[in-house]
Short mmCIF file of C-alpha atoms in Angstrom, two decimals:
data_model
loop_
_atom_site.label_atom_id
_atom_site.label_comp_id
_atom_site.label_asym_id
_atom_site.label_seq_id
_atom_site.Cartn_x
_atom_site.Cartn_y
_atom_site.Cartn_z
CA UNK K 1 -6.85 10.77 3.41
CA UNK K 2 -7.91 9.95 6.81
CA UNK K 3 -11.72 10.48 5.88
CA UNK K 4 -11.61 8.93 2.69
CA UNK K 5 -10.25 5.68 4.34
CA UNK K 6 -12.66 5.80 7.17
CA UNK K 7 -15.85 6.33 4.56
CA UNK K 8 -14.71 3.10 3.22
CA UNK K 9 -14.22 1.58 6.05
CA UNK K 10 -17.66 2.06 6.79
CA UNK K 11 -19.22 1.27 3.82
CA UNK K 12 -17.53 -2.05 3.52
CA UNK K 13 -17.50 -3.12 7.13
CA UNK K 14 -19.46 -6.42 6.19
CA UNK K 15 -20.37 -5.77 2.90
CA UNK K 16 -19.27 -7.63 -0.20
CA UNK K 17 -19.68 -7.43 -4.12
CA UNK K 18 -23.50 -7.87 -4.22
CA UNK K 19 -23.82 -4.58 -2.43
CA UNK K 20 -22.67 -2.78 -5.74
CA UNK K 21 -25.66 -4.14 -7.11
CA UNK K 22 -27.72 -1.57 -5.66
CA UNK K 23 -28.69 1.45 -7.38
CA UNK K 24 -26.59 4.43 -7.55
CA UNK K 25 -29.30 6.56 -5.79
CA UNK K 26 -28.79 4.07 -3.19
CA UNK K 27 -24.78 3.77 -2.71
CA UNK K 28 -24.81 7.52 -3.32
CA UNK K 29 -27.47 7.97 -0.51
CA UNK K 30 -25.83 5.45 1.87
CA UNK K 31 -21.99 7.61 1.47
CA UNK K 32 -24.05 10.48 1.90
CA UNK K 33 -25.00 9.02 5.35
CA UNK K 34 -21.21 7.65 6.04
CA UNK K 35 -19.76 11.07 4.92
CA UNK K 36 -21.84 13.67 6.84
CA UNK K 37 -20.95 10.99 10.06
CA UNK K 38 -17.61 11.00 9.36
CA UNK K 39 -16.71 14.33 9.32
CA UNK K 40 -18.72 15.51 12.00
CA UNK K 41 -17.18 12.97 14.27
CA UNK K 42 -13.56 14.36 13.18
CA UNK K 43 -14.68 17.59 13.62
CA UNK K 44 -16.06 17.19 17.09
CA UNK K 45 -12.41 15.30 17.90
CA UNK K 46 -10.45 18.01 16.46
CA UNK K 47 -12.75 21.30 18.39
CA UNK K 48 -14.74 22.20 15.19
CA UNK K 49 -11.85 22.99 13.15
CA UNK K 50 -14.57 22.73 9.91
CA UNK K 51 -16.94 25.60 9.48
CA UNK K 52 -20.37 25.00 8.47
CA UNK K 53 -19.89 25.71 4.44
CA UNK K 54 -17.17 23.27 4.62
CA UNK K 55 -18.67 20.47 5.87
CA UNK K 56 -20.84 20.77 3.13
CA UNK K 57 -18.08 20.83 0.64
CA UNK K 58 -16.35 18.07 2.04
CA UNK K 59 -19.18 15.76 2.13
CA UNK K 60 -19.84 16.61 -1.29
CA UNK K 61 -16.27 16.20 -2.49
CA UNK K 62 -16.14 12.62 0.00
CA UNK K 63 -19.13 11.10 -2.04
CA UNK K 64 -17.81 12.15 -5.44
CA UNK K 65 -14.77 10.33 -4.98
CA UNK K 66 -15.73 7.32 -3.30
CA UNK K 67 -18.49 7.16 -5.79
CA UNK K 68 -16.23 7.09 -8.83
CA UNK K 69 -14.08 4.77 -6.71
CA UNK K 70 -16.86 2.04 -6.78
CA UNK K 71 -18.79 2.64 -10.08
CA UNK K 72 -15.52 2.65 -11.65
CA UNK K 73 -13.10 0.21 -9.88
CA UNK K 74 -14.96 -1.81 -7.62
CA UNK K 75 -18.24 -2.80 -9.38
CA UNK K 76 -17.15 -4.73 -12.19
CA UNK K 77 -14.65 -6.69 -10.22
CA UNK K 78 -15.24 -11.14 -10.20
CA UNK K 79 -17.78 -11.58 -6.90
CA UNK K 80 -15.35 -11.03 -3.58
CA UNK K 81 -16.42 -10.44 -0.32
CA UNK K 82 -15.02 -8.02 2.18
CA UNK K 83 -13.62 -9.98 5.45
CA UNK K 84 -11.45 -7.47 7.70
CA UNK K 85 -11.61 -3.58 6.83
CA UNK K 86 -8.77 -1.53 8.91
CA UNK K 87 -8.15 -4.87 10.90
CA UNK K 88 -5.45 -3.95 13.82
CA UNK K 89 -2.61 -7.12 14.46
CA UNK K 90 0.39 -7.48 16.62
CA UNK K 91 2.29 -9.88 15.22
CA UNK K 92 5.60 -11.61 16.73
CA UNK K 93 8.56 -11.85 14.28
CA UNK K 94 12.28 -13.18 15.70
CA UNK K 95 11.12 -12.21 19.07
CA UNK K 96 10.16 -8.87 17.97
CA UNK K 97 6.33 -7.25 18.42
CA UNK K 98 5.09 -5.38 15.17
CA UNK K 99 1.70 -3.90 15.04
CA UNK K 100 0.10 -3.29 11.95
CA UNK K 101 -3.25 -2.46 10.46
CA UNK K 102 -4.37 -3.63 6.79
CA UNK K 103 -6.95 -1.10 5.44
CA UNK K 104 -8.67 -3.93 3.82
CA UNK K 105 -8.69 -7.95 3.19
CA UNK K 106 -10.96 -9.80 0.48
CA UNK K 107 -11.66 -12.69 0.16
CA UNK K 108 -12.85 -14.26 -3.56
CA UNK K 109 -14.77 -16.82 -4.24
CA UNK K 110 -11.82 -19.58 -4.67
CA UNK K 111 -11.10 -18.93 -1.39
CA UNK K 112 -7.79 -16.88 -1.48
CA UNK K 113 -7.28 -13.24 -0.16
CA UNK K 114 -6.37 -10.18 -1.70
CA UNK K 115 -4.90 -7.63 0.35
CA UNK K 116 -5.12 -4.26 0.26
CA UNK K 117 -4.02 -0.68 0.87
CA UNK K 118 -5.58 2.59 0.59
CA UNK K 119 -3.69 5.25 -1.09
CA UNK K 120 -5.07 9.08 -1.56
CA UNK K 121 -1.77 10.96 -1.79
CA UNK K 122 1.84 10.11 -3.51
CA UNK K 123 3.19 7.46 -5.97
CA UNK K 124 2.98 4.03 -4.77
CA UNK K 125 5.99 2.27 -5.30
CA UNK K 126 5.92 -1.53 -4.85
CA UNK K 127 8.58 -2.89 -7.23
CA UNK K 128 10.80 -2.76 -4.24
CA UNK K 129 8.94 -5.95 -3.24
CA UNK K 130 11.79 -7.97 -5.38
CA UNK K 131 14.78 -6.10 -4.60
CA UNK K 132 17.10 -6.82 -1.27
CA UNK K 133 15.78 -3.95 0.31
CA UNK K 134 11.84 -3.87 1.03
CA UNK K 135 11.21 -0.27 1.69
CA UNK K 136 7.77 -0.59 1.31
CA UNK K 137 7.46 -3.95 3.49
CA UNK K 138 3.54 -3.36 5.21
CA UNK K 139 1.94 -5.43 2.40
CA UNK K 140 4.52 -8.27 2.40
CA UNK K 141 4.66 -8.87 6.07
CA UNK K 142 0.62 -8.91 5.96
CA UNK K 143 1.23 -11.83 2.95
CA UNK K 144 3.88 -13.30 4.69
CA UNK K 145 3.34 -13.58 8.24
CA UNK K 146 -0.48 -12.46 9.38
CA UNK K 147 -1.98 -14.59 6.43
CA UNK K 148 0.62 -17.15 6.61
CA UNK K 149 -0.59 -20.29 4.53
CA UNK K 150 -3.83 -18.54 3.92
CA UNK K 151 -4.00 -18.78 0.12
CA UNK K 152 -2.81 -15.10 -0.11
CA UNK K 153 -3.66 -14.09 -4.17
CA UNK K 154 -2.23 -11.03 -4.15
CA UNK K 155 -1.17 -7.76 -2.94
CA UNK K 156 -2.12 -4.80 -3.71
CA UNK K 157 -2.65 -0.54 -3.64
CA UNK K 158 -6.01 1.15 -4.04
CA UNK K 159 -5.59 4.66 -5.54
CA UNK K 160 -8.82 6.10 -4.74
CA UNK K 161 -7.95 9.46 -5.84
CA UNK K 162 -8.65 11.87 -8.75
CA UNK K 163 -5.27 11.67 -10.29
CA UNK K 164 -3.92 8.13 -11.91
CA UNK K 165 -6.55 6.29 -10.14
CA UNK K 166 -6.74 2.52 -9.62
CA UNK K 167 -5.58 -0.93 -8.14
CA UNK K 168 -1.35 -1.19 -8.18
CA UNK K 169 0.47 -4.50 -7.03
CA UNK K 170 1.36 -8.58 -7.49
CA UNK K 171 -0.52 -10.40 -8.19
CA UNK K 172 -0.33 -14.49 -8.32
CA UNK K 173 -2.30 -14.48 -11.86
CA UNK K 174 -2.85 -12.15 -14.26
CA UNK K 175 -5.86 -10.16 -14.21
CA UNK K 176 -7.98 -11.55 -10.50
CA UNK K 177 -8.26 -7.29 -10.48
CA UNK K 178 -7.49 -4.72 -13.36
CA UNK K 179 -3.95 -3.07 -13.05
CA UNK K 180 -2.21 -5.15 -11.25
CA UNK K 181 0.90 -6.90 -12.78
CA UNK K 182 0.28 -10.98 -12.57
CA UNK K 183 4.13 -12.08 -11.55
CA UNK K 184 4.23 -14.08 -14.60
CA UNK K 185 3.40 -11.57 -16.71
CA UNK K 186 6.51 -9.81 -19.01
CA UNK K 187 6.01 -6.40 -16.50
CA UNK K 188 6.12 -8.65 -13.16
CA UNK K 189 9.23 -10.53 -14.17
CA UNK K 190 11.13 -7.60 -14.32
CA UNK K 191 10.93 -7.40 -10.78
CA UNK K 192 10.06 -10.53 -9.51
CA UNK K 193 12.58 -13.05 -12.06
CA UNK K 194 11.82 -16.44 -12.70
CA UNK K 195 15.44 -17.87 -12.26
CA UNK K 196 14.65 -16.28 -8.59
CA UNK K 197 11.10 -16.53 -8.41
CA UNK K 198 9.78 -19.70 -10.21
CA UNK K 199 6.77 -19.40 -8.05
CA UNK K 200 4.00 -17.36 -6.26
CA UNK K 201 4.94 -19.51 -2.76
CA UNK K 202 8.66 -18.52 -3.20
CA UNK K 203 7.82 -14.63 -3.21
CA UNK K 204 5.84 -15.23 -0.28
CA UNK K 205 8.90 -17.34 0.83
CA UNK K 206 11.29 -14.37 -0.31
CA UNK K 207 9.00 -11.46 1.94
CA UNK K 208 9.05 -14.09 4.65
CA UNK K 209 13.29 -14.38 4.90
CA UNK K 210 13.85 -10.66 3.88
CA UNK K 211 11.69 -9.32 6.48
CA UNK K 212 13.09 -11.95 9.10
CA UNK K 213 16.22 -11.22 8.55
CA UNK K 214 15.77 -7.36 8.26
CA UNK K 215 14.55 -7.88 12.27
CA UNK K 216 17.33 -10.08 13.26
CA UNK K 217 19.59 -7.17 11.96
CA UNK K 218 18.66 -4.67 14.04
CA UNK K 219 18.66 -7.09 16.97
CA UNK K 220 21.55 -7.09 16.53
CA UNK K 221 22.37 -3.25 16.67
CA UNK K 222 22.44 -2.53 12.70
CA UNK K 223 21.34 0.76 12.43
CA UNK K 224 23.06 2.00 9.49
CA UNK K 225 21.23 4.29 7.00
CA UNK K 226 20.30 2.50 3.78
CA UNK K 227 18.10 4.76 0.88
CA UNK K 228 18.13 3.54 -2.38
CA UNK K 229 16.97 7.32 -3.28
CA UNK K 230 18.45 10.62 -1.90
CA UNK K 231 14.64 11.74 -2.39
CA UNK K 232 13.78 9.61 0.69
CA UNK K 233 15.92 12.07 2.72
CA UNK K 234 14.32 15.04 1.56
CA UNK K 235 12.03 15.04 5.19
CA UNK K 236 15.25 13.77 7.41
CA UNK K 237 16.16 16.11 10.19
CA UNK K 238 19.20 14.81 10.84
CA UNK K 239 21.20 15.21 7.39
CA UNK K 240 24.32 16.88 8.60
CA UNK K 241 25.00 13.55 10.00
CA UNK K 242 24.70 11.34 7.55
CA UNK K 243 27.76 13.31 5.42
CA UNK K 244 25.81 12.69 2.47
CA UNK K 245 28.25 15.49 0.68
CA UNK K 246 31.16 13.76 1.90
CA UNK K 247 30.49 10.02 0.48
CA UNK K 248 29.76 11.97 -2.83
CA UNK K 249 32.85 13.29 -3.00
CA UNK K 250 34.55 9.95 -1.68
CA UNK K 251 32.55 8.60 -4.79
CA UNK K 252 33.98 11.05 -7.29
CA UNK K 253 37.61 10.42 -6.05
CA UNK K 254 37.09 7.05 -6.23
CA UNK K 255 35.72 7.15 -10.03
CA UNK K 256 38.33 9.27 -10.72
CA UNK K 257 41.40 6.77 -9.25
CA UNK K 258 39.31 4.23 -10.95
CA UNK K 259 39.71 6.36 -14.89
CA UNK K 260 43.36 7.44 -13.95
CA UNK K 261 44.24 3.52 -13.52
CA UNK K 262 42.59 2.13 -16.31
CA UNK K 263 44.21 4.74 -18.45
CA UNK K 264 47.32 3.81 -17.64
CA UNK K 265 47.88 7.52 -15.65
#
């Protein structure tokens, strides 16, 4: 993942749309160029840990991807040009330093910006983006508080991988990209809905509160463990303490008061 998103990096770093215009035999010899760079700078950080014969394979694997990436994703995209690519901010929210770095930011020809976020591994999930809990808030606090009355268009995933591949997100009309679900569209009311979102500003309004007062909670010592998923605790080291087991069975007992009382028991 880490050299797929740095092959990009460098093959957008001041690029935009137009460049797609070139020949394959061109892009395919530039990422030829990017790859073999890439990985032998990673492997001179990380004492050679690639042998010869995989370099080779892993340069070759690196260009297929990004390849299919652009021919099949990227090239027949409306003309966009490509202003930050893994741009580091620290940004200040209720008092409250939070550094963060967007993999990329375009910018189309209306003016607006489409954010973005490199993905090479797992299921995105960004329908979380309408509930009360963001658990997937990067994105949103970009949108929200870096590009703050920016003309922010949308918000989005790039799956540059061989399985499912493709863009994922909000955006604030249908179809600026392919995939992405316009939030007037039937798929992107059922998370963002109009009685609580009549608007594209009042998401961006919505990310902007949530997130604020997600910070101003733990100010303020919340530290409580919230999943909407046991999944999510599949990694956590610490699960003895969270008595998962027990608040299950406080659960069942609880049902079960619940069925003896309404039955009259």
């Amino acid at each position: 993942g880490t050299l797929v998103h740095h092959v990009l990096e460098l093959f957008w770093r001041d690029q935009n749309s137009q460049s797609l215009n070139a020949s394959p035999e061109v892009i395919q010899a530039n990422l030829d160029a990017i790859a073999e760079q890439v990985i032998i700078e990673f492997n001179e950080k990380h004492d050679g840990v690639f042998s010869e014969n995989f370099v080779r394979l892993e340069k070759e694997r690196l260009v297929k991807l990004v390849m299919m990436w652009l021919e099949t994703y990227e090239k027949d995209r409306a003309s966009f040009e490509v202003v930050a690519c893994e741009e580091e901010r620290t940004l200040e929210i209720e008092g409250v330093s939070i550094k963060l770095v967007v993999d990329r930011i375009d910018q189309l020809d209306d003016g607006r910006q489409l954010i973005m976020d490199y993905k090479t591994g797992n299921a995105v999930n960004f329908k979380n983006w309408g509930e009360e809990i963001i658990t997937e808030p990067q994105l949103p606090i970009y949108a929200a508080f870096a590009l703050e009355g920016q003309g922010v268009a949308g918000v989005c995933f790039a799956k540059v991988k061989w399985d499912k591949p493709g863009f994922a997100g909000i955006l604030a009309e249908p179809k600026l990209i392919k995939g992405p679900y316009g939030y007037t569209e039937a798929r992107g009311r059922k998370i963002f809905s109009e009685e609580q979102f009549p608007s594209w500003t009042s998401i961006i309004s919505y990310w902007h509160d949530n997130i604020s007062a997600t910070v101003l909670s733990l100010k303020a010592g919340d530290a409580k463990v919230q999943v909407q998923d046991l999944k999510h605790l599949a990694y956590c080291e610490v699960m003895p303490i969270l008595r998962v087991a027990e608040r299950e069975l406080q659960f069942e007992h609880l049902q079960k008061a619940n069925l003896n009382k309404a039955g009259g028991i």
